Tab-separated table of C-alpha atoms in Angstrom:
chain	number	residue	atom	x	y	z
A	1	MET	CA	78.370	-72.600	-90.420
A	2	THR	CA	78.372	-69.692	-92.852
A	3	PHE	CA	75.579	-68.546	-90.664
A	4	LEU	CA	77.745	-67.724	-87.818
A	5	LEU	CA	80.542	-66.479	-89.107
A	6	ILE	CA	77.859	-63.883	-90.938
A	7	LEU	CA	76.572	-63.277	-87.420
A	8	THR	CA	79.723	-62.285	-85.300
A	9	GLU	CA	80.685	-60.568	-87.780
A	10	ILE	CA	77.424	-57.993	-88.409
A	11	LYS	CA	77.109	-58.046	-84.038
A	12	PRO	CA	79.525	-55.690	-83.643
A	13	THR	CA	78.456	-53.131	-85.960
A	14	LEU	CA	74.248	-53.913	-85.766
A	15	TRP	CA	75.354	-53.161	-81.771
A	16	ASP	CA	77.335	-50.275	-82.246
A	17	ASP	CA	75.163	-48.786	-84.120
A	18	LEU	CA	71.567	-49.506	-82.189
A	19	LEU	CA	72.962	-48.736	-78.032
A	20	PRO	CA	73.717	-45.192	-78.879
A	21	THR	CA	70.192	-45.229	-80.276
A	22	LEU	CA	68.380	-47.449	-77.947
A	23	ILE	CA	70.602	-45.202	-75.652
A	24	SER	CA	69.088	-41.917	-76.863
A	25	VAL	CA	65.719	-43.130	-77.295
A	26	THR	CA	65.614	-44.765	-73.672
A	27	VAL	CA	66.389	-40.770	-72.372
A	28	VAL	CA	63.726	-39.250	-74.408
A	29	MET	CA	61.476	-41.499	-73.438
A	30	ALA	CA	62.094	-41.026	-69.734
A	31	VAL	CA	62.372	-36.988	-69.846
A	32	PHE	CA	58.515	-37.491	-71.919
A	33	LEU	CA	57.084	-39.535	-68.363
A	34	LEU	CA	58.874	-37.756	-66.268
A	35	GLY	CA	57.668	-34.712	-67.864
A	36	ARG	CA	54.265	-35.385	-68.050
A	37	ALA	CA	54.974	-36.801	-64.593
A	38	SER	CA	55.696	-33.626	-62.826
A	39	ASP	CA	53.180	-31.771	-65.249
A	40	VAL	CA	50.045	-33.463	-63.779
A	41	SER	CA	51.408	-33.096	-59.822
A	42	LEU	CA	52.590	-29.350	-60.544
A	43	ARG	CA	48.490	-29.322	-62.215
A	44	LYS	CA	47.309	-31.675	-58.484
A	45	LYS	CA	48.967	-29.143	-56.207
A	46	GLN	CA	48.164	-25.836	-58.823
A	47	SER	CA	44.659	-27.260	-58.283
A	48	LYS	CA	45.016	-27.414	-54.753
A	49	GLN	CA	45.924	-24.201	-54.438
A	50	THR	CA	43.087	-22.737	-56.131
A	51	TRP	CA	40.470	-24.487	-53.938
A	52	TYR	CA	42.541	-22.967	-51.136
A	53	LEU	CA	42.635	-19.607	-52.101
A	54	ASP	CA	39.528	-19.488	-53.482
A	55	VAL	CA	37.292	-21.721	-51.146
A	56	ILE	CA	38.853	-20.947	-47.949
A	57	ILE	CA	41.566	-18.171	-47.974
A	58	LYS	CA	39.475	-15.347	-49.991
A	59	PRO	CA	35.780	-16.151	-48.915
A	60	ASN	CA	36.652	-16.515	-44.988
A	61	ILE	CA	40.266	-14.081	-44.495
A	62	ASN	CA	37.994	-11.376	-43.252
A	63	TYR	CA	37.283	-13.515	-40.166
A	64	LEU	CA	41.283	-13.128	-39.782
A	65	GLY	CA	40.774	-9.360	-39.356
A	66	THR	CA	37.293	-9.230	-37.799
A	67	PHE	CA	39.017	-11.551	-34.738
A	68	ILE	CA	42.476	-9.425	-34.144
A	69	LYS	CA	40.189	-6.421	-33.871
A	70	GLU	CA	37.914	-8.188	-31.978
A	71	PHE	CA	39.909	-9.410	-29.215
A	72	GLU	CA	41.923	-6.319	-29.510
A	73	THR	CA	38.906	-4.253	-28.474
A	74	THR	CA	38.288	-6.893	-25.498
A	75	SER	CA	42.038	-7.106	-24.107
A	76	PHE	CA	41.296	-3.235	-23.671
A	77	ASP	CA	38.173	-3.195	-21.989
A	78	ILE	CA	39.156	-6.339	-19.916
A	79	LYS	CA	41.739	-4.250	-18.267
A	80	LYS	CA	40.072	-0.632	-18.052
A	81	GLN	CA	37.800	-2.745	-15.987
A	82	LEU	CA	40.345	-4.906	-13.994
A	83	THR	CA	42.120	-1.577	-13.415
A	84	GLN	CA	38.578	0.975	-12.774
A	85	ASN	CA	37.513	-2.450	-9.788
A	86	THR	CA	41.677	-3.534	-8.572
A	87	LYS	CA	40.521	-1.563	-5.903
A	88	THR	CA	36.597	-1.023	-5.165
A	89	LEU	CA	35.797	-4.087	-5.616
A	90	ALA	CA	36.396	-6.885	-2.734
A	91	HIS	CA	39.221	-9.549	-3.432
A	92	GLU	CA	36.572	-12.176	-3.976
A	93	LYS	CA	34.261	-9.778	-6.459
A	94	PHE	CA	37.467	-9.280	-7.910
A	95	LEU	CA	38.800	-13.443	-9.234
A	96	LEU	CA	34.474	-12.804	-9.844
A	97	LEU	CA	35.389	-9.733	-12.408
A	98	LYS	CA	38.783	-11.756	-13.968
A	99	ALA	CA	37.179	-14.820	-15.030
A	100	GLN	CA	34.069	-13.552	-16.250
A	101	GLN	CA	36.578	-11.369	-18.241
A	102	PHE	CA	38.306	-14.619	-19.204
A	103	LYS	CA	35.759	-16.038	-19.805
A	104	ARG	CA	34.617	-13.830	-22.825
A	105	LEU	CA	38.435	-14.017	-24.529
A	106	SER	CA	37.978	-17.698	-24.601
A	107	ALA	CA	34.475	-17.094	-26.406
A	108	LEU	CA	36.504	-15.182	-28.604
A	109	ARG	CA	39.213	-17.982	-29.383
A	110	ASN	CA	35.904	-20.869	-30.367
A	111	LYS	CA	33.846	-18.401	-31.948
A	112	PHE	CA	36.885	-17.754	-34.654
A	113	GLU	CA	38.161	-21.265	-34.970
A	114	PHE	CA	34.280	-22.962	-35.447
A	115	ASP	CA	34.066	-19.494	-38.024
A	116	PHE	CA	37.700	-20.439	-39.601
A	117	LEU	CA	39.884	-22.790	-38.184
A	118	TYR	CA	37.972	-25.660	-39.018
A	119	LEU	CA	37.904	-25.080	-42.736
A	120	LEU	CA	41.413	-25.764	-42.776
A	121	ARG	CA	41.061	-28.754	-41.083
A	122	PRO	CA	41.476	-31.191	-43.679
A	123	ASN	CA	45.019	-33.014	-44.741
A	124	SER	CA	45.900	-31.476	-47.377
A	125	PHE	CA	46.679	-28.252	-45.266
A	126	ARG	CA	46.501	-29.449	-41.991
A	127	SER	CA	49.571	-28.483	-41.175
A	128	VAL	CA	48.728	-24.215	-41.202
A	129	TYR	CA	45.715	-25.762	-39.870
A	130	ASP	CA	47.305	-26.647	-36.123
A	131	LYS	CA	50.445	-23.859	-36.304
A	132	MET	CA	47.386	-21.736	-36.915
A	133	TYR	CA	45.741	-23.683	-33.611
A	134	SER	CA	49.098	-23.084	-31.510
A	135	LEU	CA	49.333	-19.340	-32.530
A	136	THR	CA	45.992	-18.982	-31.327
A	137	PHE	CA	46.082	-21.101	-28.333
A	138	GLU	CA	49.533	-18.676	-27.419
A	139	LEU	CA	47.930	-15.791	-28.267
A	140	GLU	CA	44.862	-15.915	-25.699
A	141	ASP	CA	47.502	-17.605	-23.688
A	142	LYS	CA	49.501	-14.440	-23.316
A	143	LEU	CA	46.990	-11.796	-23.447
A	144	LYS	CA	45.610	-13.517	-20.101
A	145	VAL	CA	48.469	-13.403	-18.621
A	146	THR	CA	49.491	-9.231	-18.925
A	147	LEU	CA	45.930	-8.567	-17.990
A	148	ASP	CA	46.525	-10.949	-14.783
A	149	SER	CA	48.886	-9.444	-13.802
A	150	GLY	CA	47.434	-5.819	-13.968
A	151	SER	CA	50.427	-4.479	-16.322
A	152	GLY	CA	47.851	-5.076	-19.657
A	153	ASP	CA	51.485	-4.242	-21.124
A	154	ASN	CA	52.067	-4.584	-25.417
A	155	ILE	CA	48.582	-6.036	-26.212
A	156	VAL	CA	48.976	-3.839	-29.103
A	157	GLU	CA	52.225	-5.933	-30.191
A	158	MET	CA	51.419	-9.240	-29.157
A	159	LEU	CA	48.629	-8.580	-31.250
A	160	THR	CA	50.810	-7.781	-34.219
A	161	GLU	CA	53.121	-9.594	-33.701
A	162	TYR	CA	50.474	-12.845	-33.976
A	163	LYS	CA	48.626	-10.958	-37.207
A	164	ILE	CA	52.148	-10.988	-38.753
A	165	ASN	CA	52.681	-14.827	-38.129
A	166	ALA	CA	49.229	-15.610	-39.100
A	167	LEU	CA	49.289	-14.543	-42.324
A	168	ASP	CA	52.992	-16.324	-42.116
A	169	THR	CA	51.249	-19.150	-42.063
A	170	LEU	CA	48.675	-18.337	-44.313
A	171	TYR	CA	49.935	-17.910	-46.835
A	172	LYS	CA	52.337	-21.531	-47.133
A	173	PRO	CA	50.093	-23.156	-49.096
A	174	LEU	CA	50.792	-21.309	-51.763
A	175	GLU	CA	54.474	-20.329	-52.094
A	176	ASP	CA	55.588	-24.321	-51.881
A	177	SER	CA	55.229	-25.488	-55.882
A	178	LYS	CA	57.380	-22.667	-55.897
A	179	ARG	CA	60.219	-24.445	-53.959
A	180	PHE	CA	59.317	-27.556	-54.945
A	181	SER	CA	58.616	-27.200	-58.137
A	182	PHE	CA	60.420	-29.229	-61.485
A	183	SER	CA	61.325	-28.760	-65.013
A	184	PRO	CA	61.580	-31.379	-67.562
A	185	ASN	CA	63.705	-28.957	-69.408
A	186	ALA	CA	66.395	-28.067	-66.565
A	187	LEU	CA	66.745	-31.705	-66.707
A	188	LYS	CA	66.763	-32.375	-70.285
A	189	ARG	CA	69.485	-29.917	-70.423
A	190	PHE	CA	71.761	-32.275	-67.552
A	191	ILE	CA	71.248	-35.107	-69.029
A	192	MET	CA	72.302	-33.110	-72.592
A	193	ARG	CA	75.401	-31.730	-70.610
A	194	LEU	CA	75.995	-35.985	-69.040
A	195	ARG	CA	75.873	-36.971	-72.645
A	196	LYS	CA	78.589	-35.054	-73.990
A	197	GLN	CA	80.969	-35.481	-70.839
B	1	MET	CA	36.652	-48.884	-3.608
B	2	GLN	CA	39.491	-46.582	-2.272
B	3	PRO	CA	38.927	-42.152	-2.407
B	4	PRO	CA	40.856	-41.277	-5.145
B	5	VAL	CA	43.945	-40.110	-4.500
B	6	LYS	CA	44.827	-36.168	-4.650
B	7	ILE	CA	46.943	-34.286	-6.652
B	8	PRO	CA	47.263	-30.066	-5.747
B	9	LEU	CA	47.915	-28.191	-8.794
B	10	GLN	CA	48.687	-25.157	-6.364
B	11	LYS	CA	52.321	-25.219	-7.904
B	12	PHE	CA	51.934	-24.805	-11.218
B	13	ARG	CA	49.816	-21.835	-11.352
B	14	GLY	CA	53.214	-19.737	-11.216
B	15	HIS	CA	53.960	-17.339	-8.800
B	16	LYS	CA	50.852	-14.122	-7.953
B	17	SER	CA	49.063	-15.971	-11.290
B	18	THR	CA	45.400	-16.510	-10.663
B	19	LEU	CA	45.900	-19.043	-14.082
B	20	PHE	CA	46.872	-21.871	-16.198
B	21	THR	CA	48.515	-21.892	-18.650
B	22	GLY	CA	50.747	-22.736	-21.324
B	23	ARG	CA	51.460	-25.954	-23.001
B	24	PRO	CA	54.750	-26.386	-22.331
B	25	GLN	CA	54.419	-25.723	-19.028
B	26	GLY	CA	51.903	-28.137	-18.148
B	27	GLU	CA	53.934	-30.683	-20.025
B	28	SER	CA	56.105	-30.260	-17.430
B	29	ALA	CA	53.942	-30.478	-14.475
B	30	ARG	CA	52.651	-33.656	-16.254
B	31	LYS	CA	55.421	-34.548	-16.000
B	32	GLU	CA	57.086	-33.797	-12.623
B	33	LEU	CA	53.488	-35.562	-11.448
B	34	LYS	CA	54.544	-38.436	-13.369
B	35	LEU	CA	50.581	-38.588	-15.006
B	36	ASP	CA	52.673	-41.730	-17.772
B	37	GLN	CA	52.379	-44.327	-14.427
B	38	LYS	CA	49.834	-42.630	-13.240
B	39	ASP	CA	47.854	-43.708	-15.783
B	40	THR	CA	48.421	-47.584	-16.377
B	41	SER	CA	47.498	-47.252	-11.826
B	42	ASN	CA	44.574	-48.544	-10.878
B	43	LYS	CA	43.980	-45.636	-8.979
B	44	MET	CA	41.653	-43.170	-9.352
B	45	TYR	CA	42.944	-39.325	-9.167
B	46	THR	CA	41.243	-36.199	-8.215
B	47	PHE	CA	42.836	-32.810	-9.484
B	48	ILE	CA	43.370	-30.096	-6.719
B	49	VAL	CA	42.383	-26.535	-8.182
B	50	PRO	CA	43.547	-23.660	-5.517
B	51	LYS	CA	41.486	-21.337	-4.648
B	52	GLY	CA	42.442	-17.920	-6.587
B	53	THR	CA	42.365	-19.594	-9.956
B	54	THR	CA	40.558	-17.896	-12.807
B	55	SER	CA	41.047	-19.637	-15.543
B	56	ILE	CA	42.561	-22.931	-16.713
B	57	ASN	CA	43.552	-23.337	-20.590
B	58	PRO	CA	43.212	-25.451	-22.552
B	59	SER	CA	46.458	-25.085	-24.028
B	60	PHE	CA	48.460	-26.564	-19.917
B	61	PHE	CA	45.349	-27.990	-19.335
B	62	LEU	CA	46.294	-30.630	-23.275
B	63	GLY	CA	50.042	-30.385	-22.224
B	64	LEU	CA	49.435	-31.601	-18.736
B	65	LEU	CA	46.614	-34.014	-19.857
B	66	PHE	CA	46.622	-35.043	-23.744
B	67	LYS	CA	48.661	-37.908	-23.795
B	68	SER	CA	45.879	-39.693	-20.412
B	69	ILE	CA	42.916	-38.639	-22.573
B	70	LYS	CA	44.632	-40.735	-26.150
B	71	LYS	CA	46.049	-43.416	-23.726
B	72	LEU	CA	42.494	-43.936	-22.286
B	73	SER	CA	40.326	-42.582	-23.807
B	74	PRO	CA	38.047	-39.817	-23.588
B	75	ASN	CA	35.278	-41.788	-20.769
B	76	GLY	CA	38.341	-43.727	-19.805
B	77	PHE	CA	39.950	-40.417	-18.874
B	78	LYS	CA	36.975	-39.095	-17.554
B	79	LYS	CA	36.582	-42.433	-14.393
B	80	LYS	CA	39.919	-42.227	-13.185
B	81	TYR	CA	39.704	-38.803	-13.390
B	82	THR	CA	38.435	-36.035	-10.849
B	83	PHE	CA	38.605	-32.579	-10.943
B	84	GLU	CA	37.788	-30.861	-7.271
B	85	PHE	CA	38.113	-27.905	-7.056
B	86	GLU	CA	38.809	-25.625	-3.359
B	87	GLU	CA	37.495	-22.671	-4.284
B	88	LYS	CA	33.381	-22.663	-2.055
B	89	GLU	CA	32.523	-19.331	-1.939
B	90	ASN	CA	32.506	-18.076	-5.709
B	91	PRO	CA	30.016	-20.464	-7.421
B	92	GLU	CA	30.753	-19.094	-10.497
B	93	ILE	CA	34.284	-18.961	-10.591
B	94	VAL	CA	33.882	-23.408	-10.232
B	95	GLU	CA	30.852	-22.741	-13.422
B	96	ILE	CA	33.274	-20.653	-15.224
B	97	LEU	CA	35.907	-23.351	-14.223
B	98	LYS	CA	34.222	-26.262	-15.586
B	99	GLN	CA	34.321	-24.811	-19.047
B	100	ASN	CA	37.380	-23.714	-19.164
B	101	ILE	CA	37.734	-28.027	-18.843
B	102	ALA	CA	35.069	-28.901	-21.075
B	103	ASP	CA	36.628	-26.470	-23.730
B	104	ALA	CA	39.860	-27.945	-23.572
B	105	MET	CA	38.070	-31.484	-23.285
B	106	ARG	CA	36.045	-31.150	-26.739
B	107	ASN	CA	39.561	-29.502	-28.337
B	108	ALA	CA	41.315	-32.890	-27.236
B	109	LYS	CA	38.757	-35.785	-28.286
B	110	ASN	CA	38.751	-33.112	-31.740
B	111	THR	CA	42.518	-34.364	-32.191
B	112	LEU	CA	41.842	-37.895	-31.369
B	113	ARG	CA	39.356	-37.475	-33.890
B	114	ASP	CA	42.133	-36.071	-36.579
B	115	ASP	CA	44.202	-39.191	-35.776
B	116	ASP	CA	41.756	-41.311	-36.189
B	117	THR	CA	41.214	-40.046	-39.472
B	118	PHE	CA	45.139	-40.108	-40.326
B	119	LEU	CA	44.891	-43.410	-39.280
B	120	LEU	CA	42.017	-44.635	-41.409
B	121	LEU	CA	43.693	-43.258	-44.735
């Protein structure tokens, strides 16, 4: 009986003392664990980025420049050949020439796919691959359409637009970590503010 | 066995154009030709590639047929759908167009392989 009396008297005081300590310890541990988890995820992301930059981009970025240059030279050459022969060749022969010339652009795109785009196929960079793939096919479409129409206008503009969009796309994986980075200190400050309130 | 039903592609080539290009154009042709229904029918089909065509770009081909290739598998697709070329005087053009189709099929197979990899993961 006496023991029970003692307990009821002590318990509230003990609880009052323990509760804030328990809450603080839990919060500190949660912050620590979240911080660790965030560090690990950030390190993983950074090593993926380093791999992306060192293994894929740096040694192979030249393929993009070469592809654009070759596409430009070939497109202007096709334009020249089609313009020169549009009136001299019979219709059937002219169509054959067109088909042969367009095949050159397809072959260059194919080569670029093998040399560079396939490197981006691993799942981690899948969105980059998809975007680059559709940009490259769109470029081939646009160039063939303008050459087919006989105008051959805007070749340089199309290639410039492609280059800008391609570089934007290739740099995306390097920007993402900044956007999604997590700061344990910011979380600590946020919890302190809550506790004060 | 019934002969394959012919599907002319002429109207999807575009005015004064000698090309089949563009994924959206391919997808819109697919809708218009009701290929989703044709995929599940028992009939066989032949696409008629019009005379005067100089290129069938993978973008158009995939917009038009990727869903069918995925649904039927590449081999099933080849059994159900074939291509006929109106071009008779220029066999070299026909050869180039066949290469265009083979190139687009390769792209379709690659995409399917990626999808399978995702399923495994």
